[in-house]
mmCIF file of C-alpha atoms in Angstrom:
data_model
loop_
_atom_site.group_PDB
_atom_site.id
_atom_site.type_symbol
_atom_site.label_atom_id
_atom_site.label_comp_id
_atom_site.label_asym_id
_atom_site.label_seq_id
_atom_site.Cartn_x
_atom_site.Cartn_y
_atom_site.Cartn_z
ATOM 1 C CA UNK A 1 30.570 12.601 -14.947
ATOM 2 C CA UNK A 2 28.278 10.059 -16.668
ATOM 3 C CA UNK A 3 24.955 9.121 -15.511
ATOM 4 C CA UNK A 4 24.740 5.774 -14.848
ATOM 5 C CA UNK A 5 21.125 4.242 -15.342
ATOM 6 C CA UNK A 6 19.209 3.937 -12.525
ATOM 7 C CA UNK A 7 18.662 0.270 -12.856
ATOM 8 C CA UNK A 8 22.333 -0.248 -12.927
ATOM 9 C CA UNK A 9 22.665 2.083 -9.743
ATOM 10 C CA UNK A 10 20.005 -0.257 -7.981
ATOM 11 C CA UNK A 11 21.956 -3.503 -9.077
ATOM 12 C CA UNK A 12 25.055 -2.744 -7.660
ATOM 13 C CA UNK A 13 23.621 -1.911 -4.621
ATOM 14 C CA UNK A 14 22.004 -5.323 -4.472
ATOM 15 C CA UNK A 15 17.888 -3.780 -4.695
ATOM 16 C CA UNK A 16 15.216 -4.425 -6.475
ATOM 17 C CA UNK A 17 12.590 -2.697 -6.657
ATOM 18 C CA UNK A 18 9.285 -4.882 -6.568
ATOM 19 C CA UNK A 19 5.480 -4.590 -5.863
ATOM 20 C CA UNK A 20 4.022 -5.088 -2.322
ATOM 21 C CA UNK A 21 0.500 -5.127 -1.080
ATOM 22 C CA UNK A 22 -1.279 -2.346 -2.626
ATOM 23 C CA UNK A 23 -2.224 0.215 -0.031
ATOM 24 C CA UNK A 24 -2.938 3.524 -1.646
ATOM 25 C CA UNK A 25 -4.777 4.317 -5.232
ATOM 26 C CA UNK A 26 -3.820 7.410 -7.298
ATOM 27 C CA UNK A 27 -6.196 8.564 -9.264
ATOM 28 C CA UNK A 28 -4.598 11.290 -11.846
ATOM 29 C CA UNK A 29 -8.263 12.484 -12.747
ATOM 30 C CA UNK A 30 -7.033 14.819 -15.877
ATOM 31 C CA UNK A 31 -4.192 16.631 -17.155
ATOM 32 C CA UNK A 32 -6.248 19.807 -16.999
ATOM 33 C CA UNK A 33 -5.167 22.848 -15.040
ATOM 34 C CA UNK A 34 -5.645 26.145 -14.826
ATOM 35 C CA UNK A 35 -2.095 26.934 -14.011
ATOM 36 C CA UNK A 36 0.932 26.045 -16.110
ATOM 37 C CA UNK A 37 3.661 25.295 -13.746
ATOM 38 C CA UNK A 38 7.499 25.831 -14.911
ATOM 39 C CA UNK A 39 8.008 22.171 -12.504
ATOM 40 C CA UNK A 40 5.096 20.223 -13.653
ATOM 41 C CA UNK A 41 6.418 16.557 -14.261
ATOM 42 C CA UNK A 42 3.016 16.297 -16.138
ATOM 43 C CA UNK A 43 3.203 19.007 -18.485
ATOM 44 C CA UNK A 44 -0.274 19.739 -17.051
ATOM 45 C CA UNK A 45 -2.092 23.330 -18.289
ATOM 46 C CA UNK A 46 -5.311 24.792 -19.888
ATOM 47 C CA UNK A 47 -4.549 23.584 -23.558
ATOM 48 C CA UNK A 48 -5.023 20.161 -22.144
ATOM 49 C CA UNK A 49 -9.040 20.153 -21.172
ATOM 50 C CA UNK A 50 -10.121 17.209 -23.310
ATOM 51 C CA UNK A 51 -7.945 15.227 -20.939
ATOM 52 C CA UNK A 52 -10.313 14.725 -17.871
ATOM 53 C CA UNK A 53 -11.757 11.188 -16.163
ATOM 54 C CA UNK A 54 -15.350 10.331 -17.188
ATOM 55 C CA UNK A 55 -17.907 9.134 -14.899
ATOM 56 C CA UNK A 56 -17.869 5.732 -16.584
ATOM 57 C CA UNK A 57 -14.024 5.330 -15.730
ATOM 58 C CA UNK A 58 -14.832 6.510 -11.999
ATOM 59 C CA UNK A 59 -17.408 3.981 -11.271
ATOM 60 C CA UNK A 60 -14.532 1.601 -12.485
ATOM 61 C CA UNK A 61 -12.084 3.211 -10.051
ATOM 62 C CA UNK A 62 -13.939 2.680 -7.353
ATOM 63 C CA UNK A 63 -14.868 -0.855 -8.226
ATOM 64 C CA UNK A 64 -11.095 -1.839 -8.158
ATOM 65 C CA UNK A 65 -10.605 0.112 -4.697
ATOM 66 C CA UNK A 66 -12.365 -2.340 -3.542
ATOM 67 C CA UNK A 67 -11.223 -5.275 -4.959
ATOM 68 C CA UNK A 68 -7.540 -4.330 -4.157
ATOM 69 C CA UNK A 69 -8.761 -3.387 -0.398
ATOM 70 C CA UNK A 70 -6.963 -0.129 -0.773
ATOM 71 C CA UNK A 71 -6.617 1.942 2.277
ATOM 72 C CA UNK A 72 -6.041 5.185 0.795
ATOM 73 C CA UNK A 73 -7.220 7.007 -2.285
ATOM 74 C CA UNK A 74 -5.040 9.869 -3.436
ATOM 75 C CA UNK A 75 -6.455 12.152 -5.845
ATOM 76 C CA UNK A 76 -4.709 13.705 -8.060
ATOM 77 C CA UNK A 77 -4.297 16.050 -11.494
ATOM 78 C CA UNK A 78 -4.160 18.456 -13.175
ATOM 79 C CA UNK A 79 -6.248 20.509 -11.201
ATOM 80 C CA UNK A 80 -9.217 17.756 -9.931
ATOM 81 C CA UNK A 81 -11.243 20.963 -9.032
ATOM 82 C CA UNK A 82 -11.710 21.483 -12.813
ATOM 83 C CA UNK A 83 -13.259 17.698 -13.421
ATOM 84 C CA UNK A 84 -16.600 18.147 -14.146
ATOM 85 C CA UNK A 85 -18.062 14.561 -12.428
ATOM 86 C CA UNK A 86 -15.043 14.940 -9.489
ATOM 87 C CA UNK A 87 -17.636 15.037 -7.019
ATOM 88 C CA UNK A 88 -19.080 11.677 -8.425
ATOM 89 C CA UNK A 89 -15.657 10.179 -8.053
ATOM 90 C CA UNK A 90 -15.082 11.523 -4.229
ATOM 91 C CA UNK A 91 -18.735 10.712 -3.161
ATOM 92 C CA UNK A 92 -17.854 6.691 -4.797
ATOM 93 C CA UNK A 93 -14.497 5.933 -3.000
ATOM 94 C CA UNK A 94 -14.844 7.357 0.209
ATOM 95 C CA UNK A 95 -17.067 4.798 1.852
ATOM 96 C CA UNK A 96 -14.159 2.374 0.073
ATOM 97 C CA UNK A 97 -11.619 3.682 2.228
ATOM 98 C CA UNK A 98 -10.041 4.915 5.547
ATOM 99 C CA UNK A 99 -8.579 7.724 4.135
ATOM 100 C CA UNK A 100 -8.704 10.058 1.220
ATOM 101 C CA UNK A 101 -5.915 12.685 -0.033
ATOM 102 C CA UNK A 102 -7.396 15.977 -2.611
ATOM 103 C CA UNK A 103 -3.593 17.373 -4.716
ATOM 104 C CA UNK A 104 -4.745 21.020 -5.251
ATOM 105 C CA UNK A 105 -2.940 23.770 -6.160
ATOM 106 C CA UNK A 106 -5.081 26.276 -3.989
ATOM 107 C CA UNK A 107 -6.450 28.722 -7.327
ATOM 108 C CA UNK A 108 -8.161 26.438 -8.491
ATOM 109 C CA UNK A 109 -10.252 26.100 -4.885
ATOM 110 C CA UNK A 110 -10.078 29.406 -4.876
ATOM 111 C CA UNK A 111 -13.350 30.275 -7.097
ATOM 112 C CA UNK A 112 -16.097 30.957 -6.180
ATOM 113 C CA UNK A 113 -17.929 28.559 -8.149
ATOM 114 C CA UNK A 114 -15.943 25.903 -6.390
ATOM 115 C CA UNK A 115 -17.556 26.458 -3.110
ATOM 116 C CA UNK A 116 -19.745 23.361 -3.381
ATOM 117 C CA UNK A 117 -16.893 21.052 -3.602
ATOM 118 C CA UNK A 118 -14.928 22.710 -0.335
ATOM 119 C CA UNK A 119 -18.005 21.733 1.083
ATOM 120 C CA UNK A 120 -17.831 18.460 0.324
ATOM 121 C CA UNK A 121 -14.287 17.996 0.727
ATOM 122 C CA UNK A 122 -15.090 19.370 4.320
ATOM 123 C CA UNK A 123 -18.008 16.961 4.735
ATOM 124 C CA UNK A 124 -15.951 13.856 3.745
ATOM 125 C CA UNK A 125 -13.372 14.431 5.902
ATOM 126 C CA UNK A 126 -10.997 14.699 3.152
ATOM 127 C CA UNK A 127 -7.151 15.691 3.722
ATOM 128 C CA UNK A 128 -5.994 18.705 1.414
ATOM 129 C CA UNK A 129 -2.478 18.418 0.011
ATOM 130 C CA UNK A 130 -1.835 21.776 -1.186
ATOM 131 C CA UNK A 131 1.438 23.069 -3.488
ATOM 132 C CA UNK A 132 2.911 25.849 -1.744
ATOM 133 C CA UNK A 133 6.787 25.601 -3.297
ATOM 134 C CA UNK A 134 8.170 28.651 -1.587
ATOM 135 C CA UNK A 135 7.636 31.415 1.033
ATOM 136 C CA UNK A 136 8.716 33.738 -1.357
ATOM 137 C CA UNK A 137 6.306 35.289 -3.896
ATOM 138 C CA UNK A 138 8.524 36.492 -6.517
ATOM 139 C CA UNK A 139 9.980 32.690 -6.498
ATOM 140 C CA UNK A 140 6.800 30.886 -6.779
ATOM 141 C CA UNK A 141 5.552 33.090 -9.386
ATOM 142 C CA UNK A 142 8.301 32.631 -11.669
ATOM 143 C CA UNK A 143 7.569 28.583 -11.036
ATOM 144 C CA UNK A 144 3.783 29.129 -11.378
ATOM 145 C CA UNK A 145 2.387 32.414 -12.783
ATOM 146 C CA UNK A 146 1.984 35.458 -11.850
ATOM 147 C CA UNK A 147 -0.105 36.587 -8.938
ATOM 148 C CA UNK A 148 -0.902 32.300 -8.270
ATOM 149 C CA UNK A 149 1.532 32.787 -4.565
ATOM 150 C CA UNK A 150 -0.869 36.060 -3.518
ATOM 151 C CA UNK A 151 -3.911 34.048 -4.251
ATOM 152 C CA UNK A 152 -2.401 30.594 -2.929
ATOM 153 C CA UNK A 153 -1.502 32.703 0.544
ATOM 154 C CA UNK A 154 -5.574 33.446 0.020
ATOM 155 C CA UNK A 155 -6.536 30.509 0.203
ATOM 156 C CA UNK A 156 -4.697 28.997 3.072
ATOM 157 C CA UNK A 157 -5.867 31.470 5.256
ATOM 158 C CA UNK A 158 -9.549 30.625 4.300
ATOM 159 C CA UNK A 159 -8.825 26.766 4.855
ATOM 160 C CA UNK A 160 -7.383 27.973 8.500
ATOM 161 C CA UNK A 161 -11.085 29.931 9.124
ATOM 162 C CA UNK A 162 -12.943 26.903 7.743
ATOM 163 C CA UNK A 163 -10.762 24.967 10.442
ATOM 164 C CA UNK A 164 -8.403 22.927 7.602
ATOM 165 C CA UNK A 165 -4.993 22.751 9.339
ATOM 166 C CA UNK A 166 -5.763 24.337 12.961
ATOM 167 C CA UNK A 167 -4.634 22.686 15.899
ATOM 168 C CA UNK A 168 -7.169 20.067 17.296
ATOM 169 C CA UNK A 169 -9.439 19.595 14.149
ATOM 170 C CA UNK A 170 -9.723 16.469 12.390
ATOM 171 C CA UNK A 171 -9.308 18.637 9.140
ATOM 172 C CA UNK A 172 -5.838 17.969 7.612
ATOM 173 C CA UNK A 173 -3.672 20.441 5.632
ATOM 174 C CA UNK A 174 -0.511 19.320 3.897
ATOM 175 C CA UNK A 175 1.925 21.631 2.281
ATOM 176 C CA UNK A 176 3.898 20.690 -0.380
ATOM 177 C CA UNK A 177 7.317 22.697 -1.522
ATOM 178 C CA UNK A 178 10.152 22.190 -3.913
ATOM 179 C CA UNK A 179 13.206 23.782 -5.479
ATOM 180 C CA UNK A 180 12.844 26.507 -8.022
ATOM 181 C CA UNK A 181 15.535 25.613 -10.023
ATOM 182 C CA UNK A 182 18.307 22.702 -10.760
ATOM 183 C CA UNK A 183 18.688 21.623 -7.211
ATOM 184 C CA UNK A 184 17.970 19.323 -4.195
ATOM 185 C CA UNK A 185 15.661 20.375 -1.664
ATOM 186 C CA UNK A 186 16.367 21.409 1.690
ATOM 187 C CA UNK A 187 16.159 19.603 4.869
ATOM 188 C CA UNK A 188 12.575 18.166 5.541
ATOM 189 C CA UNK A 189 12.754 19.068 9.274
ATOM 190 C CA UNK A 190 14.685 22.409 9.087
ATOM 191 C CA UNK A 191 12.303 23.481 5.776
ATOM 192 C CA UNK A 192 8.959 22.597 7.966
ATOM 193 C CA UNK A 193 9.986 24.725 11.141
ATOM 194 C CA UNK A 194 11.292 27.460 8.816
ATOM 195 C CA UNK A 195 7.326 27.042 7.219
ATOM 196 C CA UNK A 196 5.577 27.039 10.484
ATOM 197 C CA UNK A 197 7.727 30.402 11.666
ATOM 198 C CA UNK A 198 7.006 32.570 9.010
ATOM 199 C CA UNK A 199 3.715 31.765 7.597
ATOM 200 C CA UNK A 200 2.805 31.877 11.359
ATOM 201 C CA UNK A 201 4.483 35.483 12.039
ATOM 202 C CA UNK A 202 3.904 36.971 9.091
ATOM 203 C CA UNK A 203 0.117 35.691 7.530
ATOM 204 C CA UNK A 204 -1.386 33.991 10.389
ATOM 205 C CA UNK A 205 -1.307 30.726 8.357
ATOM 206 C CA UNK A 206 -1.032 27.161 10.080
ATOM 207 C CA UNK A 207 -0.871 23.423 8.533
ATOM 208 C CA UNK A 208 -0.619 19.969 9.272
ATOM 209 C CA UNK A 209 2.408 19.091 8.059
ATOM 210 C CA UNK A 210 5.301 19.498 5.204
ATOM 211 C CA UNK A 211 6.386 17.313 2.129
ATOM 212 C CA UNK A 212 9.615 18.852 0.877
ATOM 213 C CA UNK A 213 10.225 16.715 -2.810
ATOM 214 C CA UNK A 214 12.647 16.956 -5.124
ATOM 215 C CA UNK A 215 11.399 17.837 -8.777
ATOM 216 C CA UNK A 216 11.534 14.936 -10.976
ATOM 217 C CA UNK A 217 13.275 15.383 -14.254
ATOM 218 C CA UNK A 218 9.834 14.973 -16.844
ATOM 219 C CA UNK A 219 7.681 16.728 -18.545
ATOM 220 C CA UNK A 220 7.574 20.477 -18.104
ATOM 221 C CA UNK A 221 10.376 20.342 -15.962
ATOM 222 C CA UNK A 222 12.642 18.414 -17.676
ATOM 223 C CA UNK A 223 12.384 20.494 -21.205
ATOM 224 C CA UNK A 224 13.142 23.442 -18.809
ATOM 225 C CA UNK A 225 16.649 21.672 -17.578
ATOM 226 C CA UNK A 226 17.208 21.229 -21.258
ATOM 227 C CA UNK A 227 16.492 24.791 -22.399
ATOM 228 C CA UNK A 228 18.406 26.048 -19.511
ATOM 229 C CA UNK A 229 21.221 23.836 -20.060
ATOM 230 C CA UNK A 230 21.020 22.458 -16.658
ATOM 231 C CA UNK A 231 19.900 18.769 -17.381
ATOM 232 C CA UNK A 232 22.886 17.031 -17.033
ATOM 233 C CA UNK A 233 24.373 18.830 -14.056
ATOM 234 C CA UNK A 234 20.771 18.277 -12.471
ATOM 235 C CA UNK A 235 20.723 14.364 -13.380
ATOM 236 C CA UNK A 236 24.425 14.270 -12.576
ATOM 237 C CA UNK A 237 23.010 16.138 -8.792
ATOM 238 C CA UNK A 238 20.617 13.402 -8.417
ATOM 239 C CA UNK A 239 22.747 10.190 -9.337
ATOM 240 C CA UNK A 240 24.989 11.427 -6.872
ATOM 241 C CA UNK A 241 22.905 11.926 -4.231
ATOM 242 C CA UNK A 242 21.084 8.048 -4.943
ATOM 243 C CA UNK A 243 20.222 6.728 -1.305
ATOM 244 C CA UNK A 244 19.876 3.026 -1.514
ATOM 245 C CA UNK A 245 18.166 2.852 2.167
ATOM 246 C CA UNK A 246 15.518 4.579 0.685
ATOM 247 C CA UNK A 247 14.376 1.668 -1.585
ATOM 248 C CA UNK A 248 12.637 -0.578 0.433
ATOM 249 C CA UNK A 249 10.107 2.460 1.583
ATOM 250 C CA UNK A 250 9.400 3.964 -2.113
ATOM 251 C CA UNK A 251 5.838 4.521 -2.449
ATOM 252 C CA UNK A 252 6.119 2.498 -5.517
ATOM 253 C CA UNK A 253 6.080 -0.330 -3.558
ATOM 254 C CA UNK A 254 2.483 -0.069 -2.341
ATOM 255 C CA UNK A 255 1.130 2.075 -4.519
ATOM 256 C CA UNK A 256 -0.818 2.190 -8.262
ATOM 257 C CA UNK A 257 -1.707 4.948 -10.007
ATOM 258 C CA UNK A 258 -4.289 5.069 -12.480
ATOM 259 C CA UNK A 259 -4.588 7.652 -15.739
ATOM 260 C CA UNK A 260 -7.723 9.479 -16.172
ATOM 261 C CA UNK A 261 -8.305 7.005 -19.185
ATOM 262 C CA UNK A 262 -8.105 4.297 -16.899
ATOM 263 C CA UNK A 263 -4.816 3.094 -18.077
ATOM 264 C CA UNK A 264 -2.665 1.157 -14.996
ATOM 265 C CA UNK A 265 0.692 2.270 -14.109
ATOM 266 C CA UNK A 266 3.180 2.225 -11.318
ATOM 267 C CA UNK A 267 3.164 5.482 -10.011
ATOM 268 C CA UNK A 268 2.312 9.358 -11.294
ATOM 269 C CA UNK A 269 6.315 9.182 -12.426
ATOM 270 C CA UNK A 270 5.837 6.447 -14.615
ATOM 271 C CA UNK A 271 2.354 7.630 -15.688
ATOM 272 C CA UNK A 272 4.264 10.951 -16.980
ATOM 273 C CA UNK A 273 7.308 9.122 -18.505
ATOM 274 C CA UNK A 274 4.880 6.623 -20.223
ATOM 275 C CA UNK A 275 6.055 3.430 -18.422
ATOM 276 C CA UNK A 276 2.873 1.477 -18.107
ATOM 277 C CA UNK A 277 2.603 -1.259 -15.132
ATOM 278 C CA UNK A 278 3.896 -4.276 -16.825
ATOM 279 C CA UNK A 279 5.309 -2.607 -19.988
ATOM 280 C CA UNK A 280 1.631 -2.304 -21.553
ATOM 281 C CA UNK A 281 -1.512 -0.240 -21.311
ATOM 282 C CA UNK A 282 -4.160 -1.946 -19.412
ATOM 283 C CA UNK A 283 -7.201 -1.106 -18.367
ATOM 284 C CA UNK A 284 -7.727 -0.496 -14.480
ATOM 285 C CA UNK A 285 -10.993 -3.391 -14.734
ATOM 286 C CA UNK A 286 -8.638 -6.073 -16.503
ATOM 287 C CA UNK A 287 -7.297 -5.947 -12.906
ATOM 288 C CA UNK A 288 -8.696 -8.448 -10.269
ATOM 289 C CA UNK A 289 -5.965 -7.815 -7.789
ATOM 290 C CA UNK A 290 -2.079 -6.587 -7.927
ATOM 291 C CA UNK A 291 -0.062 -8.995 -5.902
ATOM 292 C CA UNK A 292 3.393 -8.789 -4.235
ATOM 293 C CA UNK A 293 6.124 -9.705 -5.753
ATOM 294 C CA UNK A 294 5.398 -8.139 -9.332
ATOM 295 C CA UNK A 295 8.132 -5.962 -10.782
ATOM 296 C CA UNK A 296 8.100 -2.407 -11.071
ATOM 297 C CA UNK A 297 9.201 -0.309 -14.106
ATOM 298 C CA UNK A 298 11.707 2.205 -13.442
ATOM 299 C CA UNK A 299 13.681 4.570 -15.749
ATOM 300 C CA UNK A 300 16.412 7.552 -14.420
ATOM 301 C CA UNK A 301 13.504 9.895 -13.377
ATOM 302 C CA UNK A 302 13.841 7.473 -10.465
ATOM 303 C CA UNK A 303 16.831 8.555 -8.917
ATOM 304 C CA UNK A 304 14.703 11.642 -7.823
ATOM 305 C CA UNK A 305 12.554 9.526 -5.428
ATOM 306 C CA UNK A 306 15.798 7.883 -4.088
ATOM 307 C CA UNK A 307 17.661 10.919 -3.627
ATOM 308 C CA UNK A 308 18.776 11.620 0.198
ATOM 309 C CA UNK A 309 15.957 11.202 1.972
ATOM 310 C CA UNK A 310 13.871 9.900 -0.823
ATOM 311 C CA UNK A 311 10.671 10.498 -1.662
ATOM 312 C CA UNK A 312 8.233 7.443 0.117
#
């Protein structure tokens, strides 16, 4: 079977997919990372330090929060932990919105040297979204690294005894998972209770809630499918699977994601394929507002966020 492009797919299923009012801001602080995940759409690892968000470009970030009237800020990486102003960044949007969402990998929040920002993150009543792909530690090491699952379990339990994910605090902790290999993920419901049971019974761990995702066929990940030989059966997987009832709740829709250069685009996806909003680079203060109705770039990676259940 044939792929056929995305944009076709959405066409004959009468969609489009275009821009409503912007809600949430992404900010992908830095490619940086001290891990160098086998799934990473980014491609995101150590070699890539020069990569990071300056202080300049933050004060900028937080200046078009607020002109947008964004709700949410979503920070993202890399690992932001590694970001040498991050704490600039988080102490400038927070007053700028209701809510604010910290991507981590858990190592990297791990050291000790790190302690000041946990504090802060506690203090700003900031919700953790953590990547935990799998409850098994031989799996997530051969996705991650070697010993990253022992000291990811680590550091869940010390977010449970700082009160991140317990029942009745105010402190949120997200779990994210995903395949290992060349597949769709399970169930969202049956994968969450299956989370709660066993990191309950068997490490005393608990958390807010689970994101299961489906890995999106870029960057680190996608030269894996090739190597493997698995990209077209995976692409093939995903076309097949294209859910058109998820369009009209993609995140895409009302959300923006800046590059830690600044640069504008319509979500991390399209930051990591190199689809820039509006099919240029632009700077995040050319921007007065984004208003509804604008198109939004897609490409094939696309039919991962629309797959079953999607990804919103």
């Amino acid at each position: 079977m044939s792929v056929p492009p995305f944009a076709q797919s959405l066409a004959a299923a009468g969609h489009q997919v275009v821009r409503d009012k912007v809600d949430t801001v992404q900010v992908n602080v830095g490619a940086w990372c001290n891990l160098q995940c086998r799934h990473c759409h980014l491609g995101a690892g150590p070699h890539r330090r020069g990569e990071v968000m300056d202080r300049q470009t933050m004060r900028e970030v937080a200046a078009f929060v607020a002109r947008v009237g964004a709700h949410t800020v979503d920070i993202t990486g890399g690992a932001p932990e590694l970001v040498p102003d991050i704490a600039f960044l988080l102490q400038e949007v927070r007053p700028l919105a209701r809510r604010v969402l910290w991507r981590t990998n858990l190592v990297a929040l791990l050291q000790e040297e790190r302690r000041d920002l946990l504090d802060l993150l506690w203090d700003q009543q900031v919700a953790l979204v953590a990547s935990f792909p799998s409850l098994n530690a031989a799996q997530a090491d051969a996705q991650r690294g070697e010993g990253v699952w022992r000291r990811s379990l680590a550091m869940l339990q010390k977010l449970n005894a700082l009160g991140y994910g317990v029942e009745g605090s105010a402190r949120e902790l997200f779990l994210v998972c995903n395949p290992a290999g060349a597949f769709l993920p399970a169930d969202q419901c049956a994968a969450e209770r299956r989370y709660r049971r066993e990191l309950a019974r068997r490490w005393g761990v608990s958390f807010t809630g689970l994101f299961v995702l489906a890995n999106v066929p870029l960057g680190r990940f996608r030269d894996w499918l090739a190597a493997s030989g698995n990209l077209a059966a995976y692409m093939e997987r995903l076309a097949q699977a294209f859910n058109p009832a998820t369009v009209p709740g993609l995140m895409c829709r009302t959300l923006v994601s800046v590059r830690w250069d600044g640069t504008l685009f319509d979500c991390d996806f399209n930051l990591a394929a190199g689809l820039p909003l509006g099919g240029r680079q632009r700077h995040v203060r050319e921007f007065a507002s984004l208003p509804p109705g604008l198109p939004i770039s897609t490409g094939d990676h696309c039919y991962a966020c629309t797959a079953g259940s999607g990804f919103t």
